[in-house]
């Protein structure tokens, strides 16, 4: 792994938060700490990548922006990649970039697929897949946990939810990865765009097929769904499938990989979990806080407003950083301590307000299942070789994590 250099707070204006390499090359811990204390709503100036934008780092301001649907919109994008273009082609049609009453109705429709009863079958399969993959990794002795275990778990789950045929799943995984992050610095916006188009075409085909055949999965539900008495357009069906696969795969995967890395580097905490001294419930929340896989998202101001005492003008971009809000010392005691017994744990890993993660319940089941399986099958987790970080501005975490999972 490229060793990350610690950026001193005074160098904040020399780093570009819209550049994926920033997060591979630099450790921003001191920058976030400094910003929370001295400049909690910081202005990152314009660059060749696009206009300047606000950088919100404190927990309270993060929540204030997320719940303020009067002064902010998601329809012009919700991550820097689209916000800097000042448009999202899916705005008003894909759940996460839709505002107002249409968002509420679309969310209600999709929520049916995430009801605990609907998730029962998916959960049972998830448990079996997790157990098989962790079991095989334990038998092998050494494994790249990111590539050989975590890569397959959330994708299998979301594909079960969407009833994606088994033979298409490896292609879907490759395309999903290319869409928002990358394992290499050579990844271009064009690669991401091509991958996104291929995914959309794939779901267009699937939805067309499902419309004509009896199915009970999410794709079929969207294809047969109505809002205000009208069916969803083909675009809406496709884009919302895309939202689920994109929202549901890499995020959960990164939190699982981050969990295993944290267990290897905090053996005392791992032992406490393994020996039942802490509950899996509090451990899952701490893993989510610690890893904060969606490191930022954002909004565009629709009116002149104020965030954390800072005037924000209509049209300006406001980004909120969960990697910082989840280390806010005014909310979390010893925020830089990985404490699996932490309670309360009001982390914002799933966002806040009307766009609060639709898949949070499922994501928690996924991480819970992983932790329970590790507890049962593994005695120690040891790092073996260098880890690799993903190239992304919106997500953070590892694309490769060689470890030994030593059996109990
Ligand atoms: C929304 C994070 C897992 C589907 C969000 C948002 C965050 C987030 C921060 C809010 C974005 C915004 O306000 O602009 C995460 C994390 C996950 C995870 C950290 C795993 C650890 C999942 C899963 C699914 C999913 C498993 C689905 C299978 C969605 C959807 C939205 C969303 C559809 C849009 C909700 C809306 O706009 O109403 N997620 N997510 N996520 N997430 Fe997740």
XYZ file of C-alpha atoms and ligand atoms in Angstrom:
451
model
C 0.000 0.000 0.000
C 1.217 3.530 -0.747
C 2.228 4.909 2.641
C -0.051 7.835 3.313
C 1.586 11.072 4.397
C -0.025 12.901 7.276
C -1.184 16.299 6.016
C -0.588 19.171 8.458
C -3.629 21.439 8.998
C -1.857 24.450 7.462
C -1.546 22.498 4.195
C -5.314 22.117 3.778
C -5.368 24.437 0.767
C -2.775 22.316 -1.007
C -4.953 19.205 -1.058
C -7.816 18.619 -3.452
C -10.794 16.822 -1.892
C -12.243 16.253 -5.368
C -9.234 14.160 -6.404
C -9.477 10.409 -5.609
C -5.661 10.169 -5.252
C -5.814 12.533 -2.263
C -7.281 9.799 -0.108
C -4.788 7.165 -1.245
C -1.747 9.350 -0.753
C -2.702 11.418 2.292
C -3.881 10.810 5.823
C -6.264 13.693 6.591
C -6.802 12.942 10.307
C -5.175 16.186 11.477
C -6.899 18.222 8.787
C -10.355 17.020 9.868
C -9.524 17.630 13.531
C -8.339 21.158 12.753
C -11.347 21.966 10.578
C -13.840 20.770 13.212
C -12.213 23.046 15.775
C -11.315 26.135 13.772
C -13.089 26.176 10.417
C -16.016 23.722 10.605
C -17.605 24.948 7.376
C -14.545 25.286 5.179
C -14.398 26.624 1.602
C -12.428 24.516 -0.878
C -11.602 26.888 -3.754
C -12.456 26.184 -7.387
C -10.024 24.049 -9.363
C -9.680 22.540 -12.828
C -12.178 19.907 -11.657
C -14.979 22.427 -11.114
C -16.348 25.157 -8.863
C -15.433 25.622 -5.205
C -17.506 23.916 -2.521
C -18.200 23.995 1.215
C -16.743 21.221 3.379
C -18.881 20.489 6.471
C -17.010 18.554 9.150
C -19.012 18.706 12.407
C -21.732 16.193 13.364
C -24.392 18.836 14.169
C -23.854 20.734 10.906
C -23.821 17.445 8.945
C -27.265 16.591 10.334
C -28.575 20.136 9.822
C -27.704 20.047 6.108
C -29.097 16.526 5.630
C -32.500 17.324 7.143
C -32.898 20.758 5.497
C -34.932 20.044 2.397
C -36.095 23.669 2.228
C -32.673 25.093 1.450
C -30.949 22.141 -0.216
C -31.575 19.837 -3.149
C -30.135 16.419 -4.026
C -31.409 16.647 -7.611
C -28.232 18.331 -8.910
C -26.136 15.436 -7.612
C -25.255 14.060 -4.183
C -21.529 13.262 -4.605
C -18.691 15.495 -5.779
C -18.429 13.748 -9.159
C -21.908 14.944 -10.131
C -22.152 18.040 -7.892
C -19.146 19.600 -9.631
C -20.902 19.094 -12.994
C -23.876 20.880 -11.330
C -26.208 18.216 -12.707
C -27.089 14.560 -12.239
C -28.708 12.968 -15.261
C -30.766 10.775 -12.895
C -32.028 13.768 -10.838
C -35.766 13.537 -10.112
C -35.883 9.881 -11.220
C -33.431 7.906 -9.050
C -34.346 7.815 -5.348
C -31.159 9.236 -3.842
C -31.187 12.236 -6.197
C -34.925 12.955 -6.044
C -36.502 15.574 -3.748
C -39.918 16.299 -2.294
C -43.178 14.346 -2.635
C -41.915 12.189 -5.517
C -39.001 11.079 -3.318
C -41.409 10.166 -0.499
C -43.609 8.086 -2.828
C -40.733 6.339 -4.581
C -39.147 5.557 -1.225
C -42.427 4.086 0.058
C -42.602 1.835 -2.996
C -39.015 0.627 -2.586
C -39.329 0.188 1.183
C -41.608 -2.809 0.630
C -38.597 -4.712 -0.663
C -36.718 -3.950 2.551
C -39.402 -4.971 5.040
C -38.001 -7.553 7.496
C -40.432 -10.189 6.145
C -39.363 -9.604 2.553
C -35.734 -9.878 3.606
C -36.135 -13.213 5.349
C -35.128 -15.413 2.391
C -32.318 -13.047 1.403
C -31.010 -13.163 4.984
C -30.970 -16.951 5.103
C -28.957 -17.073 1.864
C -26.639 -14.362 3.172
C -25.856 -16.452 6.256
C -25.072 -19.498 4.120
C -22.859 -17.559 1.674
C -20.958 -15.826 4.501
C -20.350 -19.080 6.320
C -19.137 -20.814 3.170
C -16.767 -18.008 2.144
C -15.303 -17.432 5.621
C -15.035 -21.206 6.151
C -13.109 -21.637 2.876
C -10.818 -18.715 3.770
C -10.085 -20.265 7.172
C -9.239 -23.574 5.491
C -6.898 -21.855 3.023
C -5.099 -20.230 5.963
C -4.336 -17.030 4.107
C -6.765 -14.988 2.063
C -7.213 -11.623 0.447
C -10.290 -10.863 2.530
C -11.347 -8.008 0.223
C -11.150 -9.945 -3.031
C -11.932 -13.509 -1.956
C -14.502 -13.039 0.787
C -16.076 -9.566 1.068
C -16.292 -9.038 -2.702
C -18.915 -11.770 -2.931
C -21.156 -11.190 0.093
C -23.115 -7.933 -0.369
C -23.220 -8.401 -4.116
C -24.771 -11.857 -3.706
C -27.316 -10.358 -1.300
C -28.328 -7.446 -3.494
C -28.423 -9.738 -6.530
C -30.749 -12.038 -4.560
C -32.934 -9.033 -3.809
C -33.009 -8.122 -7.503
C -33.054 -11.805 -8.586
C -30.045 -11.298 -10.917
C -29.145 -14.628 -12.558
C -26.092 -16.367 -11.056
C -24.123 -16.373 -14.331
C -24.247 -12.539 -14.632
C -23.000 -11.720 -11.140
C -19.242 -11.512 -11.703
C -19.807 -9.051 -14.571
C -22.084 -6.967 -12.361
C -19.403 -6.887 -9.650
C -16.734 -5.684 -12.092
C -19.003 -2.970 -13.513
C -20.154 -1.784 -10.075
C -16.576 -1.375 -8.930
C -15.634 0.668 -11.975
C -18.619 2.968 -11.581
C -17.712 4.733 -8.352
C -14.254 3.713 -7.291
C -11.251 1.979 -8.669
C -8.323 -0.116 -7.674
C -6.046 1.948 -9.914
C -5.169 5.607 -10.366
C -5.483 5.131 -14.162
C -9.260 4.848 -13.848
C -10.884 7.673 -15.818
C -14.295 9.353 -15.726
C -14.918 7.724 -19.121
C -14.328 4.226 -17.633
C -16.883 5.025 -14.934
C -19.374 6.371 -17.455
C -19.033 3.312 -19.737
C -19.480 0.945 -16.798
C -22.570 2.855 -15.644
C -24.111 2.616 -19.111
C -23.470 -1.098 -19.305
C -25.151 -1.590 -15.918
C -28.158 0.467 -17.007
C -28.512 -1.523 -20.233
C -28.293 -4.746 -18.276
C -31.160 -3.695 -15.963
C -33.210 -2.436 -18.910
C -33.097 -5.964 -20.340
C -33.874 -7.570 -17.004
C -36.827 -5.232 -16.332
C -38.292 -5.834 -19.795
C -38.076 -9.565 -19.226
C -39.580 -9.343 -15.707
C -42.531 -7.283 -16.905
C -43.682 -10.203 -19.020
C -43.016 -13.038 -16.584
C -44.314 -13.657 -13.044
C -41.615 -12.630 -10.538
C -41.713 -11.258 -6.981
C -38.346 -9.517 -6.752
C -37.488 -5.801 -6.570
C -37.053 -5.445 -10.329
C -40.485 -6.951 -10.917
C -41.928 -4.786 -8.117
C -40.569 -1.615 -9.728
C -41.664 -2.790 -13.166
C -45.211 -3.353 -11.886
C -45.207 -0.372 -9.452
C -47.281 2.816 -9.728
C -47.005 6.333 -8.324
C -50.161 8.497 -8.373
C -51.855 5.834 -10.504
C -49.157 5.908 -13.181
C -46.559 3.205 -13.837
C -42.881 4.083 -13.391
C -41.087 4.927 -16.624
C -38.496 2.490 -17.942
C -35.803 5.021 -16.952
C -37.062 5.143 -13.380
C -37.120 1.356 -13.090
C -33.597 1.016 -14.429
C -32.115 3.887 -12.447
C -33.557 2.632 -9.188
C -32.187 -0.869 -9.750
C -28.877 0.846 -10.358
C -29.291 2.857 -7.134
C -29.791 -0.344 -5.142
C -26.850 -2.208 -6.592
C -24.581 0.796 -6.279
C -25.779 1.769 -2.810
C -25.853 -1.791 -1.574
C -22.691 -3.430 -2.808
C -19.501 -1.478 -2.334
C -20.557 0.341 0.867
C -21.305 -2.853 2.791
C -18.251 -4.532 1.312
C -15.961 -1.724 2.508
C -17.399 -1.834 6.025
C -16.772 -5.606 6.209
C -13.189 -5.260 4.960
C -12.613 -2.368 7.375
C -13.973 -4.495 10.215
C -11.452 -7.277 9.548
C -8.591 -4.789 9.253
C -9.647 -3.193 12.556
C -9.790 -6.625 14.265
C -6.259 -7.394 13.040
C -4.895 -4.055 14.255
C -6.871 -4.030 17.559
C -6.436 -7.615 18.839
C -7.774 -6.719 22.297
C -11.068 -5.568 20.797
C -11.240 -8.666 18.593
C -10.745 -10.904 21.657
C -13.486 -9.013 23.529
C -15.866 -9.702 20.640
C -14.777 -13.317 20.172
C -15.109 -14.073 23.894
C -18.529 -12.440 24.181
C -17.361 -9.561 26.412
C -19.036 -7.105 24.024
C -22.267 -7.598 22.137
C -22.364 -8.013 18.374
C -25.004 -5.252 18.345
C -22.700 -2.536 19.713
C -19.772 -3.951 17.719
C -21.672 -3.568 14.433
C -22.406 0.105 15.152
C -18.769 0.775 16.030
C -17.617 -0.937 12.830
C -19.953 1.358 10.876
C -18.710 4.473 12.703
C -15.067 3.414 12.413
C -15.175 2.588 8.717
C -17.641 5.313 7.532
C -17.524 3.867 3.974
C -19.506 6.734 2.404
C -16.946 9.324 3.321
C -18.810 12.274 1.867
C -21.987 13.178 0.070
C -23.527 16.548 -0.613
C -26.249 18.916 -1.708
C -26.714 22.147 -3.665
C -28.183 25.186 -1.875
C -31.445 26.352 -3.421
C -31.653 29.561 -1.328
C -29.208 31.759 0.551
C -28.853 30.091 3.941
C -26.544 29.615 6.923
C -24.695 26.418 7.946
C -22.893 26.363 11.292
C -22.812 30.180 11.348
C -21.383 30.364 7.813
C -23.367 32.116 5.071
C -23.971 29.837 2.070
C -25.285 31.351 -1.169
C -27.993 29.844 -3.393
C -26.354 27.646 -6.037
C -23.326 26.743 -3.920
C -22.301 23.140 -3.300
C -22.207 21.886 0.288
C -20.426 18.589 0.991
C -20.840 16.743 4.309
C -18.030 14.447 5.495
C -19.025 11.483 7.632
C -15.356 10.513 8.060
C -15.050 13.712 10.095
C -18.524 13.907 11.702
C -18.017 10.339 12.979
C -14.874 11.505 14.825
C -16.468 14.652 16.275
C -15.153 14.937 19.848
C -18.253 16.895 20.914
C -20.384 13.794 20.191
C -18.067 10.798 20.673
C -15.901 10.222 23.720
C -12.375 9.262 22.585
C -13.457 9.291 18.928
C -10.155 7.864 17.692
C -10.519 4.765 19.897
C -12.012 1.661 18.263
C -14.365 0.654 21.089
C -16.735 -2.191 20.265
C -18.723 -1.557 23.459
C -19.366 2.115 22.549
C -22.869 3.149 23.577
C -24.542 5.430 22.701
C -23.140 5.538 19.198
C -24.928 8.184 17.152
C -22.830 7.737 14.039
C -23.893 9.136 10.686
C -22.523 6.346 8.484
C -25.997 5.950 6.910
C -26.600 9.685 6.536
C -29.482 11.494 8.190
C -32.928 12.887 7.384
C -35.239 11.987 4.490
C -32.507 10.267 2.459
C -31.333 8.137 5.417
C -29.981 4.925 3.899
C -32.804 2.723 2.666
C -30.604 -0.355 3.029
C -29.440 0.347 6.610
C -31.386 -2.593 8.042
C -29.955 -4.939 5.409
C -26.421 -3.542 5.809
C -26.627 -4.123 9.574
C -27.715 -7.735 8.962
C -24.750 -8.196 6.618
C -22.178 -6.862 9.085
C -23.846 -8.747 11.966
C -23.674 -11.999 9.996
C -20.006 -11.466 9.230
C -19.142 -10.728 12.861
C -21.099 -13.733 14.153
C -19.450 -16.012 11.593
C -15.946 -14.751 12.410
C -16.603 -15.229 16.137
C -17.600 -18.792 15.522
C -14.870 -19.858 13.079
C -11.834 -17.675 13.800
C -9.533 -17.366 16.807
C -7.153 -14.657 15.555
C -6.960 -12.308 12.594
C -3.432 -11.494 11.401
C -2.305 -9.094 8.672
C -0.259 -10.706 5.879
C 1.193 -8.261 3.389
C 0.270 -4.751 2.372
C -3.340 -3.628 1.979
C -4.475 -1.432 -0.950
C -6.851 1.519 -0.751
C -9.602 2.245 -3.282
C -9.419 5.354 -5.480
C -12.603 7.279 -4.799
C -13.752 10.585 -3.380
C -17.167 9.383 -2.257
C -16.170 6.059 -0.699
C -13.263 5.080 1.505
C -11.726 1.731 2.380
C -9.590 -1.114 1.083
C -9.629 -3.014 -2.204
C -7.114 -5.612 -1.011
C -6.486 -6.993 2.493
C -4.226 -10.050 2.786
C -4.870 -11.724 6.163
C -4.624 -15.053 7.922
C -7.862 -16.165 9.563
C -6.600 -18.643 12.167
C -9.248 -21.269 13.034
C -10.659 -21.714 16.526
C -28.716 6.170 0.939
C -24.652 4.769 3.231
C -25.817 0.107 2.465
C -29.307 1.569 -0.542
C -27.542 6.183 1.665
C -26.927 7.372 2.223
C -25.789 6.976 2.854
C -25.684 5.544 2.715
C -24.790 7.864 3.584
C -27.480 8.805 2.148
C -27.035 9.537 0.887
C -27.576 10.945 0.825
O -28.211 11.422 1.776
O -27.347 11.616 -0.211
C -24.634 3.382 3.227
C -23.647 2.575 3.927
C -23.980 1.268 3.721
C -25.162 1.251 2.884
C -22.470 3.140 4.716
C -23.318 0.007 4.204
C -22.522 -0.085 5.247
C -26.889 0.096 1.620
C -27.550 -1.086 1.134
C -28.512 -0.662 0.247
C -28.475 0.784 0.213
C -27.189 -2.510 1.554
C -29.480 -1.451 -0.573
C -29.445 -2.697 -0.805
C -29.446 2.934 -0.374
C -30.457 3.724 -1.060
C -30.301 5.050 -0.621
C -29.176 5.039 0.307
C -31.489 3.204 -2.053
C -31.137 6.264 -1.031
C -32.183 6.550 0.035
C -33.003 7.791 -0.265
O -32.572 8.645 -1.030
O -34.117 7.891 0.281
N -26.774 5.082 1.986
N -25.515 2.548 2.596
N -27.482 1.200 1.056
N -28.710 3.750 0.436
Fe -27.187 3.144 1.603
